[in-house]
PDB file of C-alpha atoms in Angstrom:
ATOM      1  CA  UNK A   1     105.562-119.100 -83.529  1.00 95.00           C
ATOM      2  CA  UNK A   2     102.917-118.487 -86.194  1.00 97.00           C
ATOM      3  CA  UNK A   3      99.910-116.367 -85.243  1.00 98.00           C
ATOM      4  CA  UNK A   4      96.728-115.874 -87.245  1.00 98.00           C
ATOM      5  CA  UNK A   5      94.920-112.636 -86.411  1.00 99.00           C
ATOM      6  CA  UNK A   6      91.292-112.829 -87.509  1.00 99.00           C
ATOM      7  CA  UNK A   7      90.189-109.238 -87.902  1.00 98.00           C
ATOM      8  CA  UNK A   8      92.428-106.560 -89.400  1.00 98.00           C
ATOM      9  CA  UNK A   9      90.915-103.571 -87.618  1.00 95.00           C
ATOM     10  CA  UNK A  10      92.678-101.397 -85.085  1.00 94.00           C
ATOM     11  CA  UNK A  11      92.865-104.018 -82.329  1.00 96.00           C
ATOM     12  CA  UNK A  12      93.949-106.767 -84.700  1.00 97.00           C
ATOM     13  CA  UNK A  13      96.733-104.587 -86.081  1.00 97.00           C
ATOM     14  CA  UNK A  14      97.743-103.606 -82.560  1.00 97.00           C
ATOM     15  CA  UNK A  15      97.993-107.229 -81.421  1.00 97.00           C
ATOM     16  CA  UNK A  16      99.756-108.385 -84.577  1.00 97.00           C
ATOM     17  CA  UNK A  17     102.316-105.627 -84.271  1.00 95.00           C
ATOM     18  CA  UNK A  18     103.253-106.471 -80.680  1.00 94.00           C
ATOM     19  CA  UNK A  19     103.528-110.239 -80.489  1.00 94.00           C
ATOM     20  CA  UNK A  20     106.901-111.875 -81.002  1.00 91.00           C
ATOM     21  CA  UNK A  21     105.764-114.129 -83.840  1.00 94.00           C
ATOM     22  CA  UNK A  22     105.241-114.403 -87.564  1.00 96.00           C
ATOM     23  CA  UNK A  23     101.774-112.989 -88.143  1.00 98.00           C
ATOM     24  CA  UNK A  24      99.105-113.557 -90.783  1.00 98.00           C
ATOM     25  CA  UNK A  25      95.955-111.449 -91.057  1.00 98.00           C
ATOM     26  CA  UNK A  26      92.545-112.647 -92.228  1.00 98.00           C
ATOM     27  CA  UNK A  27      89.573-110.348 -92.668  1.00 98.00           C
ATOM     28  CA  UNK A  28      86.214-110.218 -94.402  1.00 97.00           C
ATOM     29  CA  UNK A  29      87.716-107.277 -96.298  1.00 98.00           C
ATOM     30  CA  UNK A  30      90.814-108.632 -98.082  1.00 97.00           C
ATOM     31  CA  UNK A  31      92.089-105.093 -98.633  1.00 98.00           C
ATOM     32  CA  UNK A  32      92.076-104.512 -94.873  1.00 98.00           C
ATOM     33  CA  UNK A  33      94.102-107.685 -94.374  1.00 98.00           C
ATOM     34  CA  UNK A  34      96.562-106.504 -97.031  1.00 98.00           C
ATOM     35  CA  UNK A  35      96.992-103.142 -95.295  1.00 98.00           C
ATOM     36  CA  UNK A  36      97.506-104.773 -91.918  1.00 98.00           C
ATOM     37  CA  UNK A  37     100.091-107.188 -93.298  1.00 98.00           C
ATOM     38  CA  UNK A  38     101.946-104.341 -94.982  1.00 97.00           C
ATOM     39  CA  UNK A  39     102.188-102.496 -91.665  1.00 96.00           C
ATOM     40  CA  UNK A  40     103.753-105.396 -89.722  1.00 96.00           C
ATOM     41  CA  UNK A  41     107.221-106.746 -90.461  1.00 94.00           C
ATOM     42  CA  UNK A  42     107.223-110.118 -92.233  1.00 95.00           C
ATOM     43  CA  UNK A  43     103.439-110.423 -91.955  1.00 97.00           C
ATOM     44  CA  UNK A  44     101.254-112.042 -94.583  1.00 98.00           C
ATOM     45  CA  UNK A  45      97.584-112.599 -95.304  1.00 97.00           C
ATOM     46  CA  UNK A  46      95.493-115.741 -95.034  1.00 97.00           C
ATOM     47  CA  UNK A  47      92.028-116.713 -96.278  1.00 96.00           C
ATOM     48  CA  UNK A  48      89.253-115.956 -93.824  1.00 96.00           C
ATOM     49  CA  UNK A  49      87.350-119.161 -94.566  1.00 95.00           C
ATOM     50  CA  UNK A  50      89.098-122.135 -92.917  1.00 92.00           C
ATOM     51  CA  UNK A  51      87.935-124.384 -95.763  1.00 87.00           C
ATOM     52  CA  UNK A  52      89.581-122.118 -98.334  1.00 81.00           C
ATOM     53  CA  UNK A  53      92.753-122.108 -96.269  1.00 69.00           C
ATOM     54  CA  UNK A  54      92.801-125.898 -96.079  1.00 63.00           C
ATOM     55  CA  UNK A  55      92.224-126.219 -99.819  1.00 57.00           C
ATOM     56  CA  UNK A  56      95.085-123.883-100.700  1.00 62.00           C
ATOM     57  CA  UNK A  57      97.800-125.042 -98.318  1.00 57.00           C
ATOM     58  CA  UNK A  58      99.332-128.189 -96.953  1.00 52.00           C
ATOM     59  CA  UNK A  59      98.221-129.379 -93.532  1.00 50.00           C
ATOM     60  CA  UNK A  60     100.902-127.414 -91.703  1.00 52.00           C
ATOM     61  CA  UNK A  61     100.385-124.234 -93.706  1.00 59.00           C
ATOM     62  CA  UNK A  62      96.665-124.163 -93.050  1.00 77.00           C
ATOM     63  CA  UNK A  63      97.088-124.098 -89.268  1.00 94.00           C
ATOM     64  CA  UNK A  64      98.770-121.762 -86.807  1.00 98.00           C
ATOM     65  CA  UNK A  65     100.197-122.033 -83.320  1.00 98.00           C
ATOM     66  CA  UNK A  66      97.811-119.307 -82.192  1.00 99.00           C
ATOM     67  CA  UNK A  67      94.548-117.925 -83.512  1.00 99.00           C
ATOM     68  CA  UNK A  68      93.689-114.477 -82.172  1.00 99.00           C
ATOM     69  CA  UNK A  69      90.132-113.283 -82.795  1.00 99.00           C
ATOM     70  CA  UNK A  70      90.057-109.480 -83.022  1.00 98.00           C
ATOM     71  CA  UNK A  71      86.517-108.661 -84.095  1.00 98.00           C
ATOM     72  CA  UNK A  72      83.648-106.689 -82.509  1.00 96.00           C
ATOM     73  CA  UNK A  73      82.284-108.171 -79.298  1.00 96.00           C
ATOM     74  CA  UNK A  74      78.872-108.675 -80.896  1.00 96.00           C
ATOM     75  CA  UNK A  75      80.222-111.308 -83.290  1.00 97.00           C
ATOM     76  CA  UNK A  76      83.286-112.671 -81.477  1.00 98.00           C
ATOM     77  CA  UNK A  77      81.705-115.950 -80.266  1.00 98.00           C
ATOM     78  CA  UNK A  78      80.395-116.697 -83.763  1.00 98.00           C
ATOM     79  CA  UNK A  79      83.840-116.068 -85.243  1.00 98.00           C
ATOM     80  CA  UNK A  80      85.644-118.161 -82.646  1.00 99.00           C
ATOM     81  CA  UNK A  81      83.490-121.175 -83.498  1.00 97.00           C
ATOM     82  CA  UNK A  82      84.900-121.822 -87.007  1.00 97.00           C
ATOM     83  CA  UNK A  83      88.336-120.269 -86.484  1.00 98.00           C
ATOM     84  CA  UNK A  84      89.409-122.211 -83.381  1.00 98.00           C
ATOM     85  CA  UNK A  85      90.079-125.313 -85.473  1.00 97.00           C
ATOM     86  CA  UNK A  86      92.944-123.489 -87.209  1.00 98.00           C
ATOM     87  CA  UNK A  87      94.962-123.326 -83.962  1.00 98.00           C
ATOM     88  CA  UNK A  88      97.342-126.026 -82.800  1.00 98.00           C
ATOM     89  CA  UNK A  89      98.264-124.566 -79.405  1.00 99.00           C
ATOM     90  CA  UNK A  90      96.158-121.599 -78.316  1.00 99.00           C
ATOM     91  CA  UNK A  91      93.117-119.457 -79.026  1.00 99.00           C
ATOM     92  CA  UNK A  92      93.068-115.815 -77.927  1.00 99.00           C
ATOM     93  CA  UNK A  93      90.597-112.969 -78.267  1.00 99.00           C
ATOM     94  CA  UNK A  94      90.753-109.193 -77.849  1.00 98.00           C
ATOM     95  CA  UNK A  95      87.034-108.529 -78.287  1.00 97.00           C
ATOM     96  CA  UNK A  96      86.573-106.400 -75.161  1.00 95.00           C
ATOM     97  CA  UNK A  97      84.130-108.593 -73.248  1.00 96.00           C
ATOM     98  CA  UNK A  98      84.865-111.893 -71.590  1.00 97.00           C
ATOM     99  CA  UNK A  99      81.648-113.883 -71.158  1.00 98.00           C
ATOM    100  CA  UNK A 100      80.830-114.800 -74.750  1.00 98.00           C
ATOM    101  CA  UNK A 101      84.382-115.326 -76.046  1.00 98.00           C
ATOM    102  CA  UNK A 102      85.519-117.423 -73.077  1.00 99.00           C
ATOM    103  CA  UNK A 103      82.452-119.658 -73.367  1.00 99.00           C
ATOM    104  CA  UNK A 104      83.037-120.053 -77.106  1.00 99.00           C
ATOM    105  CA  UNK A 105      86.714-120.892 -76.614  1.00 99.00           C
ATOM    106  CA  UNK A 106      85.865-123.483 -73.984  1.00 99.00           C
ATOM    107  CA  UNK A 107      83.387-125.097 -76.362  1.00 99.00           C
ATOM    108  CA  UNK A 108      85.447-125.002 -79.545  1.00 99.00           C
ATOM    109  CA  UNK A 109      89.004-125.250 -78.169  1.00 99.00           C
ATOM    110  CA  UNK A 110      88.638-127.456 -75.081  1.00 98.00           C
ATOM    111  CA  UNK A 111      92.113-128.972 -75.411  1.00 98.00           C
ATOM    112  CA  UNK A 112      94.013-125.768 -76.236  1.00 99.00           C
ATOM    113  CA  UNK A 113      95.405-122.902 -74.214  1.00 99.00           C
ATOM    114  CA  UNK A 114      92.857-120.083 -73.928  1.00 99.00           C
ATOM    115  CA  UNK A 115      93.411-116.409 -73.182  1.00 99.00           C
ATOM    116  CA  UNK A 116      90.901-113.555 -73.325  1.00 99.00           C
ATOM    117  CA  UNK A 117      92.433-110.069 -73.350  1.00 99.00           C
ATOM    118  CA  UNK A 118      90.873-106.626 -73.046  1.00 98.00           C
ATOM    119  CA  UNK A 119      93.243-103.707 -73.652  1.00 97.00           C
ATOM    120  CA  UNK A 120      91.745-100.882 -71.591  1.00 97.00           C
ATOM    121  CA  UNK A 121      92.904 -98.212 -74.021  1.00 93.00           C
ATOM    122  CA  UNK A 122      92.755 -97.316 -77.683  1.00 88.00           C
ATOM    123  CA  UNK A 123      95.820 -98.468 -79.646  1.00 90.00           C
ATOM    124  CA  UNK A 124      96.963 -94.876 -80.166  1.00 89.00           C
ATOM    125  CA  UNK A 125      97.190 -94.513 -76.370  1.00 91.00           C
ATOM    126  CA  UNK A 126      99.265 -97.660 -75.823  1.00 93.00           C
ATOM    127  CA  UNK A 127     100.825 -98.949 -73.680  1.00 97.00           C
ATOM    128  CA  UNK A 128      98.367 -99.372 -70.848  1.00 97.00           C
ATOM    129  CA  UNK A 129      96.507-101.857 -68.690  1.00 98.00           C
ATOM    130  CA  UNK A 130      95.265-105.113 -70.211  1.00 98.00           C
ATOM    131  CA  UNK A 131      92.711-107.261 -68.405  1.00 99.00           C
ATOM    132  CA  UNK A 132      93.326-110.981 -68.873  1.00 99.00           C
ATOM    133  CA  UNK A 133      91.226-114.071 -68.266  1.00 99.00           C
ATOM    134  CA  UNK A 134      93.831-116.811 -68.616  1.00 98.00           C
ATOM    135  CA  UNK A 135      91.264-119.568 -68.865  1.00 98.00           C
ATOM    136  CA  UNK A 136      93.711-122.345 -69.781  1.00 98.00           C
ATOM    137  CA  UNK A 137      97.327-121.252 -69.252  1.00 98.00           C
ATOM    138  CA  UNK A 138     100.361-122.726 -70.935  1.00 98.00           C
ATOM    139  CA  UNK A 139     103.728-121.838 -72.438  1.00 98.00           C
ATOM    140  CA  UNK A 140     102.365-120.328 -75.649  1.00 98.00           C
ATOM    141  CA  UNK A 141      99.944-117.926 -73.992  1.00 98.00           C
ATOM    142  CA  UNK A 142     102.575-117.139 -71.356  1.00 98.00           C
ATOM    143  CA  UNK A 143     104.890-116.087 -74.193  1.00 96.00           C
ATOM    144  CA  UNK A 144     102.170-113.891 -75.674  1.00 97.00           C
ATOM    145  CA  UNK A 145     101.673-112.190 -72.326  1.00 97.00           C
ATOM    146  CA  UNK A 146     105.418-111.648 -72.092  1.00 95.00           C
ATOM    147  CA  UNK A 147     105.370-109.963 -75.517  1.00 94.00           C
ATOM    148  CA  UNK A 148     102.667-107.569 -74.358  1.00 96.00           C
ATOM    149  CA  UNK A 149     104.451-106.821 -71.086  1.00 96.00           C
ATOM    150  CA  UNK A 150     107.733-106.221 -72.907  1.00 95.00           C
ATOM    151  CA  UNK A 151     106.027-103.378 -74.765  1.00 95.00           C
ATOM    152  CA  UNK A 152     105.226-101.639 -71.489  1.00 97.00           C
ATOM    153  CA  UNK A 153     101.719-102.960 -70.917  1.00 97.00           C
ATOM    154  CA  UNK A 154     100.451-103.999 -67.488  1.00 98.00           C
ATOM    155  CA  UNK A 155      98.713-107.349 -68.003  1.00 98.00           C
ATOM    156  CA  UNK A 156      96.622-108.180 -64.939  1.00 98.00           C
ATOM    157  CA  UNK A 157      94.498-111.224 -64.185  1.00 98.00           C
ATOM    158  CA  UNK A 158      90.771-111.122 -63.592  1.00 99.00           C
ATOM    159  CA  UNK A 159      87.723-113.349 -63.943  1.00 99.00           C
ATOM    160  CA  UNK A 160      84.895-113.251 -66.457  1.00 98.00           C
ATOM    161  CA  UNK A 161      82.375-112.013 -63.896  1.00 98.00           C
ATOM    162  CA  UNK A 162      84.687-109.429 -62.334  1.00 99.00           C
ATOM    163  CA  UNK A 163      85.654-108.010 -65.714  1.00 98.00           C
ATOM    164  CA  UNK A 164      82.189-107.863 -67.218  1.00 98.00           C
ATOM    165  CA  UNK A 165      80.722-106.304 -64.072  1.00 98.00           C
ATOM    166  CA  UNK A 166      83.507-103.704 -63.973  1.00 98.00           C
ATOM    167  CA  UNK A 167      82.837-102.744 -67.586  1.00 98.00           C
ATOM    168  CA  UNK A 168      79.295-101.738 -66.658  1.00 98.00           C
ATOM    169  CA  UNK A 169      80.874 -98.912 -64.657  1.00 98.00           C
ATOM    170  CA  UNK A 170      84.167 -98.042 -66.315  1.00 97.00           C
ATOM    171  CA  UNK A 171      82.839 -98.235 -69.860  1.00 98.00           C
ATOM    172  CA  UNK A 172      79.049 -98.164 -70.246  1.00 98.00           C
ATOM    173  CA  UNK A 173      78.191 -95.766 -67.417  1.00 98.00           C
ATOM    174  CA  UNK A 174      81.227 -93.581 -68.075  1.00 98.00           C
ATOM    175  CA  UNK A 175      80.545 -93.232 -71.790  1.00 98.00           C
ATOM    176  CA  UNK A 176      76.867 -92.513 -71.146  1.00 98.00           C
ATOM    177  CA  UNK A 177      77.738 -89.870 -68.551  1.00 98.00           C
ATOM    178  CA  UNK A 178      80.064 -88.063 -70.949  1.00 98.00           C
ATOM    179  CA  UNK A 179      77.589 -88.180 -73.829  1.00 98.00           C
ATOM    180  CA  UNK A 180      74.692 -87.139 -71.581  1.00 98.00           C
ATOM    181  CA  UNK A 181      76.665 -84.143 -70.314  1.00 98.00           C
ATOM    182  CA  UNK A 182      77.354 -83.036 -73.870  1.00 98.00           C
ATOM    183  CA  UNK A 183      73.718 -83.514 -74.895  1.00 98.00           C
ATOM    184  CA  UNK A 184      72.469 -81.579 -71.869  1.00 97.00           C
ATOM    185  CA  UNK A 185      74.771 -78.559 -72.086  1.00 97.00           C
ATOM    186  CA  UNK A 186      75.120 -75.538 -74.330  1.00 96.00           C
ATOM    187  CA  UNK A 187      78.343 -74.210 -75.785  1.00 94.00           C
ATOM    188  CA  UNK A 188      79.793 -71.370 -73.739  1.00 95.00           C
ATOM    189  CA  UNK A 189      82.633 -68.933 -74.190  1.00 96.00           C
ATOM    190  CA  UNK A 190      85.953 -70.471 -73.221  1.00 96.00           C
ATOM    191  CA  UNK A 191      86.373 -67.972 -70.380  1.00 97.00           C
ATOM    192  CA  UNK A 192      83.331 -69.388 -68.603  1.00 97.00           C
ATOM    193  CA  UNK A 193      84.693 -72.916 -68.275  1.00 97.00           C
ATOM    194  CA  UNK A 194      85.671 -74.192 -64.850  1.00 98.00           C
ATOM    195  CA  UNK A 195      88.382 -76.856 -64.581  1.00 98.00           C
ATOM    196  CA  UNK A 196      85.663 -79.508 -64.295  1.00 98.00           C
ATOM    197  CA  UNK A 197      83.585 -78.320 -67.237  1.00 98.00           C
ATOM    198  CA  UNK A 198      86.689 -77.885 -69.387  1.00 98.00           C
ATOM    199  CA  UNK A 199      87.732 -81.454 -68.641  1.00 98.00           C
ATOM    200  CA  UNK A 200      84.264 -82.761 -69.456  1.00 98.00           C
ATOM    201  CA  UNK A 201      84.202 -80.786 -72.713  1.00 97.00           C
ATOM    202  CA  UNK A 202      87.569 -82.266 -73.671  1.00 97.00           C
ATOM    203  CA  UNK A 203      86.386 -85.773 -72.816  1.00 97.00           C
ATOM    204  CA  UNK A 204      83.225 -85.314 -74.868  1.00 98.00           C
ATOM    205  CA  UNK A 205      85.253 -84.054 -77.817  1.00 97.00           C
ATOM    206  CA  UNK A 206      87.536 -87.080 -77.560  1.00 95.00           C
ATOM    207  CA  UNK A 207      84.735 -89.636 -77.277  1.00 96.00           C
ATOM    208  CA  UNK A 208      82.725 -88.219 -80.164  1.00 97.00           C
ATOM    209  CA  UNK A 209      85.726 -88.454 -82.480  1.00 95.00           C
ATOM    210  CA  UNK A 210      85.787 -92.242 -82.029  1.00 93.00           C
ATOM    211  CA  UNK A 211      83.915 -94.983 -83.899  1.00 93.00           C
ATOM    212  CA  UNK A 212      80.241 -94.779 -82.806  1.00 97.00           C
ATOM    213  CA  UNK A 213      79.578 -98.490 -83.402  1.00 96.00           C
ATOM    214  CA  UNK A 214      82.142 -99.456 -80.776  1.00 94.00           C
ATOM    215  CA  UNK A 215      80.410 -97.318 -78.172  1.00 97.00           C
ATOM    216  CA  UNK A 216      76.985 -98.615 -79.188  1.00 98.00           C
ATOM    217  CA  UNK A 217      78.208-102.205 -78.857  1.00 97.00           C
ATOM    218  CA  UNK A 218      79.482-101.461 -75.349  1.00 97.00           C
ATOM    219  CA  UNK A 219      76.221 -99.724 -74.423  1.00 98.00           C
ATOM    220  CA  UNK A 220      74.224-102.749 -75.568  1.00 97.00           C
ATOM    221  CA  UNK A 221      76.457-105.347 -73.936  1.00 97.00           C
ATOM    222  CA  UNK A 222      76.720-103.551 -70.605  1.00 98.00           C
ATOM    223  CA  UNK A 223      73.276-101.948 -70.532  1.00 98.00           C
ATOM    224  CA  UNK A 224      73.044-102.272 -66.754  1.00 98.00           C
ATOM    225  CA  UNK A 225      75.734 -99.621 -66.447  1.00 98.00           C
ATOM    226  CA  UNK A 226      73.891 -96.951 -68.392  1.00 97.00           C
ATOM    227  CA  UNK A 227      70.598 -97.872 -66.714  1.00 98.00           C
ATOM    228  CA  UNK A 228      72.255 -97.299 -63.335  1.00 98.00           C
ATOM    229  CA  UNK A 229      73.457 -93.930 -64.577  1.00 98.00           C
ATOM    230  CA  UNK A 230      69.943 -93.038 -65.725  1.00 98.00           C
ATOM    231  CA  UNK A 231      68.595 -93.908 -62.278  1.00 98.00           C
ATOM    232  CA  UNK A 232      71.210 -91.682 -60.644  1.00 98.00           C
ATOM    233  CA  UNK A 233      70.447 -88.791 -62.985  1.00 98.00           C
ATOM    234  CA  UNK A 234      66.728 -89.157 -62.274  1.00 98.00           C
ATOM    235  CA  UNK A 235      67.444 -89.108 -58.544  1.00 98.00           C
ATOM    236  CA  UNK A 236      69.290 -85.804 -58.898  1.00 98.00           C
ATOM    237  CA  UNK A 237      66.743 -84.339 -61.291  1.00 97.00           C
ATOM    238  CA  UNK A 238      63.869 -85.027 -58.901  1.00 98.00           C
ATOM    239  CA  UNK A 239      65.716 -84.022 -55.730  1.00 98.00           C
ATOM    240  CA  UNK A 240      64.782 -81.097 -53.537  1.00 98.00           C
ATOM    241  CA  UNK A 241      67.505 -79.353 -51.521  1.00 98.00           C
ATOM    242  CA  UNK A 242      67.691 -81.968 -48.763  1.00 99.00           C
ATOM    243  CA  UNK A 243      67.463 -84.903 -51.170  1.00 98.00           C
ATOM    244  CA  UNK A 244      70.267 -83.386 -53.234  1.00 98.00           C
ATOM    245  CA  UNK A 245      72.427 -83.173 -50.113  1.00 98.00           C
ATOM    246  CA  UNK A 246      71.669 -86.832 -49.399  1.00 98.00           C
ATOM    247  CA  UNK A 247      72.669 -87.810 -52.935  1.00 98.00           C
ATOM    248  CA  UNK A 248      75.832 -85.729 -52.656  1.00 98.00           C
ATOM    249  CA  UNK A 249      76.696 -87.479 -49.386  1.00 98.00           C
ATOM    250  CA  UNK A 250      76.175 -90.899 -50.959  1.00 98.00           C
ATOM    251  CA  UNK A 251      78.388 -89.962 -53.910  1.00 97.00           C
ATOM    252  CA  UNK A 252      81.030 -88.551 -51.582  1.00 97.00           C
ATOM    253  CA  UNK A 253      81.093 -91.739 -49.532  1.00 96.00           C
ATOM    254  CA  UNK A 254      81.532 -93.857 -52.656  1.00 95.00           C
ATOM    255  CA  UNK A 255      84.214 -91.560 -54.051  1.00 94.00           C
ATOM    256  CA  UNK A 256      86.247 -91.450 -50.854  1.00 91.00           C
ATOM    257  CA  UNK A 257      85.908 -95.179 -50.240  1.00 87.00           C
ATOM    258  CA  UNK A 258      87.363 -95.752 -53.714  1.00 76.00           C
ATOM    259  CA  UNK A 259      90.092 -93.165 -53.143  1.00 70.00           C
ATOM    260  CA  UNK A 260      91.007 -94.625 -49.769  1.00 72.00           C
ATOM    261  CA  UNK A 261      91.299 -98.073 -51.312  1.00 66.00           C
ATOM    262  CA  UNK A 262      93.595 -96.827 -54.065  1.00 64.00           C
ATOM    263  CA  UNK A 263      95.586 -94.392 -51.926  1.00 61.00           C
ATOM    264  CA  UNK A 264      95.408 -95.810 -48.427  1.00 58.00           C
ATOM    265  CA  UNK A 265      98.719 -94.184 -47.557  1.00 42.00           C
ATOM    266  CA  UNK A 266      97.491 -90.665 -48.349  1.00 40.00           C
ATOM    267  CA  UNK A 267      96.089 -88.506 -45.553  1.00 46.00           C
ATOM    268  CA  UNK A 268      94.103 -85.658 -47.106  1.00 41.00           C
ATOM    269  CA  UNK A 269      92.427 -83.073 -44.885  1.00 38.00           C
ATOM    270  CA  UNK A 270      89.619 -80.705 -45.816  1.00 40.00           C
ATOM    271  CA  UNK A 271      92.063 -77.782 -46.022  1.00 40.00           C
ATOM    272  CA  UNK A 272      94.116 -79.613 -48.631  1.00 39.00           C
ATOM    273  CA  UNK A 273      91.210 -80.003 -51.047  1.00 36.00           C
ATOM    274  CA  UNK A 274      90.957 -77.533 -53.933  1.00 38.00           C
ATOM    275  CA  UNK A 275      87.456 -76.456 -54.913  1.00 44.00           C
ATOM    276  CA  UNK A 276      87.146 -77.005 -58.688  1.00 40.00           C
ATOM    277  CA  UNK A 277      83.533 -75.961 -59.099  1.00 48.00           C
TER     278      UNK A 277
END
């Protein structure tokens, strides 16, 4: 199997390094494509422009079994449009949002297998969970999923709407909460930290070492998540004692409903709970 990875950033290199295939990298920065190809066994580079590729190769050499688009979510649909024609069997993306890429793949690769993947981790933390919208299954995309699972990843199926709604909470609201906590708090001596504040400080340190553009893209795409967080913060900020207790009760109900769903076999009593204030 020959796979073209369009985008030689961290996610493109991650995907190219895992799939059981001969991989070629194409990128707007040829040097980035060269570095990615050098890091993956038997990989090569390919022109980014499909017209250049067609002009410099025979018909078979200009096309690939699979085209994987690994570019920022803000541009993924626009990249899928011209690149889908280079695939003979399947088009895949790892952009991190499902709505735009899946629509673009349906439009520009209607007769091919289609698979949208969202690794829910940074490559340095692999393996982990990978959300998948298997929009048009088939043997080629099944083999790609098998390659990812063989590396220890948990590939689970979802829908476009379920995924994109979930990302409002697990990405946009979560990132905003961590950044807001860091913006709102002062540095304190290490001895003053509680387990909760220490964990939040560590999370903030981790997040702020990452690529800001990625977080800004997520914040823009899933703005409803951070707006919901802002509403919740305003509710707490404006609350008197009784209103704060009401908000706490609402949060507790949500938290324990989620916990009960995930751990329905666990019976935790009040005496078992450790106070981590």
